[in-house]
Amino acid sequence: MIKALNLVVLSTLCALTTWAQTITWKKQEFELKNVTASVMKVNGEEVLKVERDLKVLPFDEKKLAATVDEPTYVKLKNVVLENGTIEVKMLSRIQDPSPFEAARGFIGLAFWISEKDTAYESIYLRPKNGRAEDQFMRNHTVQYYSYPHYKFDRLRRESAGLYETYVDIGLNEWITFRIEIEGEKARLYINDQKHPSFIVNKMKGSMTRGAIALWVDIGTIGYFKDLKVRAK
């Protein structure tokens, strides 16, 4: 449980304010896009903490589809990926109080990000759904979307069930999250499983290469560690 984790802000690194543009973690530089970020220690390990910045990008529950699934991430600078693998460990908790009552701990990756952040692909998790007693909620634990034209709501309307699935995950636990990208196909592997938990056979966006980022959304405190990027 996250409450048991010993969170200590590094003395040499403080939480970035909303005007800051970049942060350095593990000798890698990241650009902040509609988020705040800080480097912290969790049980002696240096991790990156990311939260959506509502001052920069407000959220409107009455306009849910228009104000979620947005570019809310820290983007790795000077790395462009076409085909290859992105792997990271992530842990999600819900803010208390949360600005969104239905927050699910939204956390994941964005990739093939355009230079101006106007288009990208993403796969993310809703960890709170993974242990829900309601099967309908469980079926929405993993989500793919393509920004800006194919957010979760449009994909549900037009391709119900095809771009979401269930995996056994929960809040407040480290999850190994690996995406393998090959052409228009993306495969998601959870917790080092031999076979993919989720497959997107044909991604919906126009990009075929671009930057990668660590992504969170409304009501989420996201922690990331052990980021690995391997081009193919």
Coordinates of N, CA, C and O in Angstrom, one line a residue, residues 103-180:
A103 N -12.8 9.2 -10.4 CA -11.4 8.9 -10.8 C -11.1 7.5 -10.5 O -11.5 6.9 -9.6
R104 N -10.3 6.9 -11.5 CA -9.9 5.5 -11.4 C -8.4 5.3 -11.3 O -8.0 4.2 -11.4
G105 N -7.7 6.4 -11.1 CA -6.2 6.2 -11.1 C -5.6 6.1 -12.4 O -4.6 5.4 -12.7
F106 N -6.0 7.0 -13.4 CA -5.6 6.9 -14.8 C -4.1 7.1 -15.0 O -3.6 8.2 -14.6
I107 N -3.4 6.1 -15.5 CA -2.0 6.2 -15.7 C -1.5 5.3 -16.9 O -2.1 4.2 -17.1
G108 N -0.6 5.8 -17.6 CA -0.1 5.0 -18.8 C 1.0 5.7 -19.5 O 1.8 6.4 -19.0
L109 N 1.1 5.3 -20.8 CA 2.1 5.9 -21.7 C 1.4 6.5 -22.9 O 0.4 6.1 -23.4
A110 N 2.1 7.5 -23.5 CA 1.8 8.1 -24.8 C 3.0 7.9 -25.7 O 4.1 7.9 -25.2
F111 N 2.8 7.7 -27.0 CA 3.9 7.5 -27.9 C 3.5 8.0 -29.3 O 2.4 8.3 -29.5
W112 N 4.5 8.0 -30.1 CA 4.3 8.6 -31.5 C 3.8 10.0 -31.3 O 2.9 10.5 -32.1
I113 N 4.3 10.8 -30.4 CA 3.8 12.2 -30.2 C 4.4 13.1 -31.2 O 5.6 13.1 -31.4
S114 N 3.6 13.9 -31.8 CA 4.0 14.9 -32.8 C 4.8 16.0 -32.1 O 4.7 16.2 -30.8
E115 N 5.6 16.8 -32.8 CA 6.5 17.8 -32.3 C 5.7 18.8 -31.5 O 6.2 19.3 -30.4
K116 N 4.5 19.2 -31.9 CA 3.7 20.2 -31.2 C 2.6 19.6 -30.3 O 1.7 20.3 -29.8
D117 N 2.7 18.3 -30.0 CA 1.8 17.6 -29.1 C 0.3 17.7 -29.7 O -0.6 17.6 -28.9
T118 N 0.2 17.7 -31.0 CA -1.1 17.8 -31.6 C -1.7 16.4 -31.9 O -2.9 16.3 -32.3
A119 N -0.9 15.4 -31.9 CA -1.3 14.0 -32.2 C -0.4 13.0 -31.5 O 0.8 13.2 -31.4
Y120 N -1.0 11.9 -31.1 CA -0.2 10.8 -30.5 C -1.1 9.6 -30.3 O -2.3 9.7 -30.4
E121 N -0.5 8.5 -29.9 CA -1.2 7.3 -29.5 C -1.0 7.1 -28.0 O 0.0 7.5 -27.4
S122 N -1.9 6.4 -27.4 CA -1.8 6.1 -25.9 C -2.5 4.8 -25.5 O -3.5 4.5 -26.1
I123 N -1.9 4.2 -24.5 CA -2.5 3.1 -23.8 C -2.4 3.4 -22.3 O -1.3 3.7 -21.9
Y124 N -3.5 3.3 -21.6 CA -3.4 3.6 -20.2 C -4.3 2.7 -19.4 O -5.1 1.9 -19.9
L125 N -4.1 2.7 -18.1 CA -4.8 1.9 -17.1 C -5.8 2.6 -16.2 O -5.6 3.8 -16.0
R126 N -6.8 1.9 -15.8 CA -7.7 2.4 -14.7 C -7.6 1.4 -13.6 O -8.5 0.5 -13.5
P127 N -6.6 1.5 -12.8 CA -6.3 0.4 -11.8 C -7.4 0.2 -10.8 O -7.6 -1.0 -10.4
K128 N -8.2 1.2 -10.5 CA -9.3 1.0 -9.5 C -10.3 0.0 -10.1 O -11.0 -0.8 -9.4
N129 N -10.5 -0.1 -11.4 CA -11.4 -1.0 -12.1 C -11.0 -2.4 -12.0 O -11.8 -3.3 -12.1
G130 N -9.7 -2.6 -11.9 CA -9.2 -4.0 -12.0 C -9.6 -4.9 -10.9 O -9.7 -6.2 -11.1
R131 N -10.0 -4.4 -9.7 CA -10.5 -5.2 -8.6 C -11.9 -4.9 -8.3 O -12.4 -5.3 -7.2
A132 N -12.6 -4.3 -9.2 CA -14.0 -3.9 -8.9 C -14.9 -5.2 -8.9 O -14.6 -6.2 -9.5
E133 N -16.0 -5.2 -8.1 CA -16.9 -6.3 -8.0 C -17.9 -6.3 -9.2 O -18.6 -7.3 -9.4
D134 N -17.9 -5.2 -10.0 CA -18.8 -5.1 -11.2 C -18.0 -5.5 -12.4 O -17.0 -4.8 -12.7
Q135 N -18.4 -6.5 -13.1 CA -17.7 -6.9 -14.3 C -17.6 -5.9 -15.4 O -16.6 -5.8 -16.1
F136 N -18.7 -5.1 -15.5 CA -18.7 -4.0 -16.5 C -17.5 -3.0 -16.3 O -16.8 -2.7 -17.2
M137 N -17.3 -2.7 -15.0 CA -16.1 -1.8 -14.7 C -14.8 -2.5 -15.0 O -13.9 -1.9 -15.5
R138 N -14.7 -3.8 -14.6 CA -13.5 -4.5 -14.9 C -13.1 -4.5 -16.4 O -12.0 -4.5 -16.7
N139 N -14.1 -4.6 -17.2 CA -13.9 -4.6 -18.6 C -13.3 -3.3 -19.2 O -12.8 -3.3 -20.3
H140 N -13.3 -2.3 -18.3 CA -12.7 -1.0 -18.7 C -11.4 -0.7 -18.0 O -11.1 0.4 -17.7
T141 N -10.6 -1.7 -17.7 CA -9.4 -1.5 -16.9 C -8.3 -1.0 -17.8 O -7.5 -0.2 -17.4
V142 N -8.2 -1.4 -19.0 CA -7.2 -1.0 -20.0 C -7.9 -0.2 -21.1 O -8.9 -0.6 -21.6
Q143 N -7.2 0.9 -21.5 CA -7.8 1.8 -22.5 C -6.8 2.2 -23.6 O -5.7 2.6 -23.2
Y144 N -7.1 2.0 -24.8 CA -6.3 2.7 -25.9 C -7.1 3.9 -26.4 O -8.3 3.9 -26.5
Y145 N -6.4 4.9 -26.8 CA -7.0 6.0 -27.5 C -6.0 6.7 -28.4 O -4.8 6.5 -28.3
S146 N -6.5 7.4 -29.4 CA -5.6 8.1 -30.4 C -6.0 9.6 -30.4 O -7.2 9.9 -30.7
Y147 N -5.1 10.4 -30.0 CA -5.4 11.9 -29.9 C -5.1 12.6 -31.2 O -4.1 12.3 -31.9
P148 N -6.0 13.5 -31.7 CA -7.1 14.0 -31.0 C -8.5 13.5 -31.4 O -9.5 13.8 -30.7
H149 N -8.6 12.6 -32.4 CA -9.9 12.3 -33.0 C -10.5 11.0 -32.4 O -11.8 10.8 -32.5
Y150 N -9.8 10.2 -31.7 CA -10.4 8.9 -31.2 C -10.1 8.7 -29.7 O -9.3 7.9 -29.3
K151 N -10.9 9.5 -28.9 CA -10.8 9.4 -27.5 C -11.7 8.2 -27.0 O -12.4 7.6 -27.9
F152 N -11.7 7.9 -25.7 CA -12.4 6.7 -25.2 C -13.9 6.7 -25.6 O -14.4 5.7 -25.9
D153 N -14.5 7.9 -25.6 CA -16.0 7.9 -25.8 C -16.3 7.6 -27.2 O -17.3 6.8 -27.5
R154 N -15.6 8.1 -28.2 CA -15.9 7.7 -29.6 C -15.6 6.3 -29.9 O -16.3 5.6 -30.6
L155 N -14.5 5.7 -29.3 CA -14.2 4.3 -29.5 C -15.2 3.4 -28.9 O -15.5 2.4 -29.5
R156 N -15.8 3.8 -27.8 CA -16.8 3.0 -27.2 C -18.1 3.0 -28.0 O -18.8 2.0 -28.2
R157 N -18.4 4.2 -28.6 CA -19.6 4.3 -29.5 C -19.4 3.4 -30.7 O -20.4 2.8 -31.2
E158 N -18.3 3.5 -31.4 CA -18.1 3.0 -32.7 C -17.5 1.6 -32.7 O -17.7 0.8 -33.7
S159 N -16.8 1.2 -31.6 CA -16.1 -0.1 -31.6 C -16.2 -0.7 -30.2 O -15.1 -0.9 -29.6
A160 N -17.4 -0.8 -29.7 CA -17.5 -1.2 -28.3 C -16.7 -2.5 -27.9 O -16.9 -3.5 -28.5
G161 N -15.9 -2.3 -26.9 CA -15.1 -3.4 -26.4 C -13.8 -3.7 -27.1 O -12.9 -4.4 -26.6
L162 N -13.6 -3.2 -28.3 CA -12.4 -3.5 -29.1 C -11.2 -2.8 -28.6 O -10.1 -3.4 -28.7
Y163 N -11.3 -1.7 -28.0 CA -10.1 -0.9 -27.5 C -10.0 -0.8 -26.0 O -9.3 0.1 -25.5
E164 N -10.7 -1.7 -25.3 CA -10.6 -1.8 -23.8 C -10.6 -3.3 -23.4 O -11.1 -4.1 -24.2
T165 N -10.1 -3.5 -22.2 CA -10.1 -4.9 -21.7 C -9.8 -4.9 -20.2 O -9.7 -3.9 -19.6
Y166 N -9.8 -6.1 -19.7 CA -9.6 -6.3 -18.2 C -8.2 -6.9 -18.0 O -7.7 -7.7 -18.8
V167 N -7.5 -6.4 -17.0 CA -6.3 -7.1 -16.4 C -6.4 -7.0 -14.9 O -7.1 -6.1 -14.3
D168 N -5.7 -7.9 -14.2 CA -5.8 -8.0 -12.8 C -4.7 -7.1 -12.2 O -3.5 -7.4 -12.1
I169 N -5.1 -5.8 -11.9 CA -4.2 -4.9 -11.3 C -5.0 -4.1 -10.3 O -6.2 -4.2 -10.2
G170 N -4.3 -3.3 -9.5 CA -5.0 -2.5 -8.5 C -4.3 -1.2 -8.2 O -3.1 -1.0 -8.7
L171 N -4.9 -0.3 -7.4 CA -4.2 0.9 -7.0 C -3.1 0.6 -6.0 O -3.1 -0.5 -5.4
N172 N -2.2 1.5 -5.8 CA -1.2 1.4 -4.8 C -0.3 0.2 -4.9 O 0.2 -0.3 -3.9
E173 N 0.0 -0.2 -6.1 CA 0.9 -1.3 -6.3 C 1.7 -1.1 -7.6 O 1.2 -0.5 -8.6
W174 N 2.9 -1.5 -7.6 CA 3.8 -1.3 -8.8 C 3.3 -2.3 -9.9 O 3.2 -3.5 -9.7
I175 N 3.2 -1.8 -11.1 CA 2.7 -2.5 -12.2 C 3.8 -2.4 -13.3 O 4.1 -1.2 -13.7
T176 N 4.3 -3.5 -13.8 CA 5.2 -3.4 -15.0 C 4.4 -3.3 -16.2 O 3.5 -4.2 -16.5
F177 N 4.6 -2.3 -17.0 CA 3.8 -1.9 -18.2 C 4.7 -1.8 -19.4 O 5.6 -1.0 -19.4
R178 N 4.5 -2.7 -20.3 CA 5.4 -2.8 -21.5 C 4.6 -2.8 -22.8 O 3.6 -3.6 -22.9
I179 N 4.9 -1.8 -23.7 CA 4.2 -1.8 -25.0 C 5.2 -2.1 -26.1 O 6.3 -1.5 -26.1
E180 N 4.9 -3.1 -26.9 CA 5.7 -3.4 -28.1 C 5.0 -2.9 -29.3 O 3.8 -3.2 -29.6

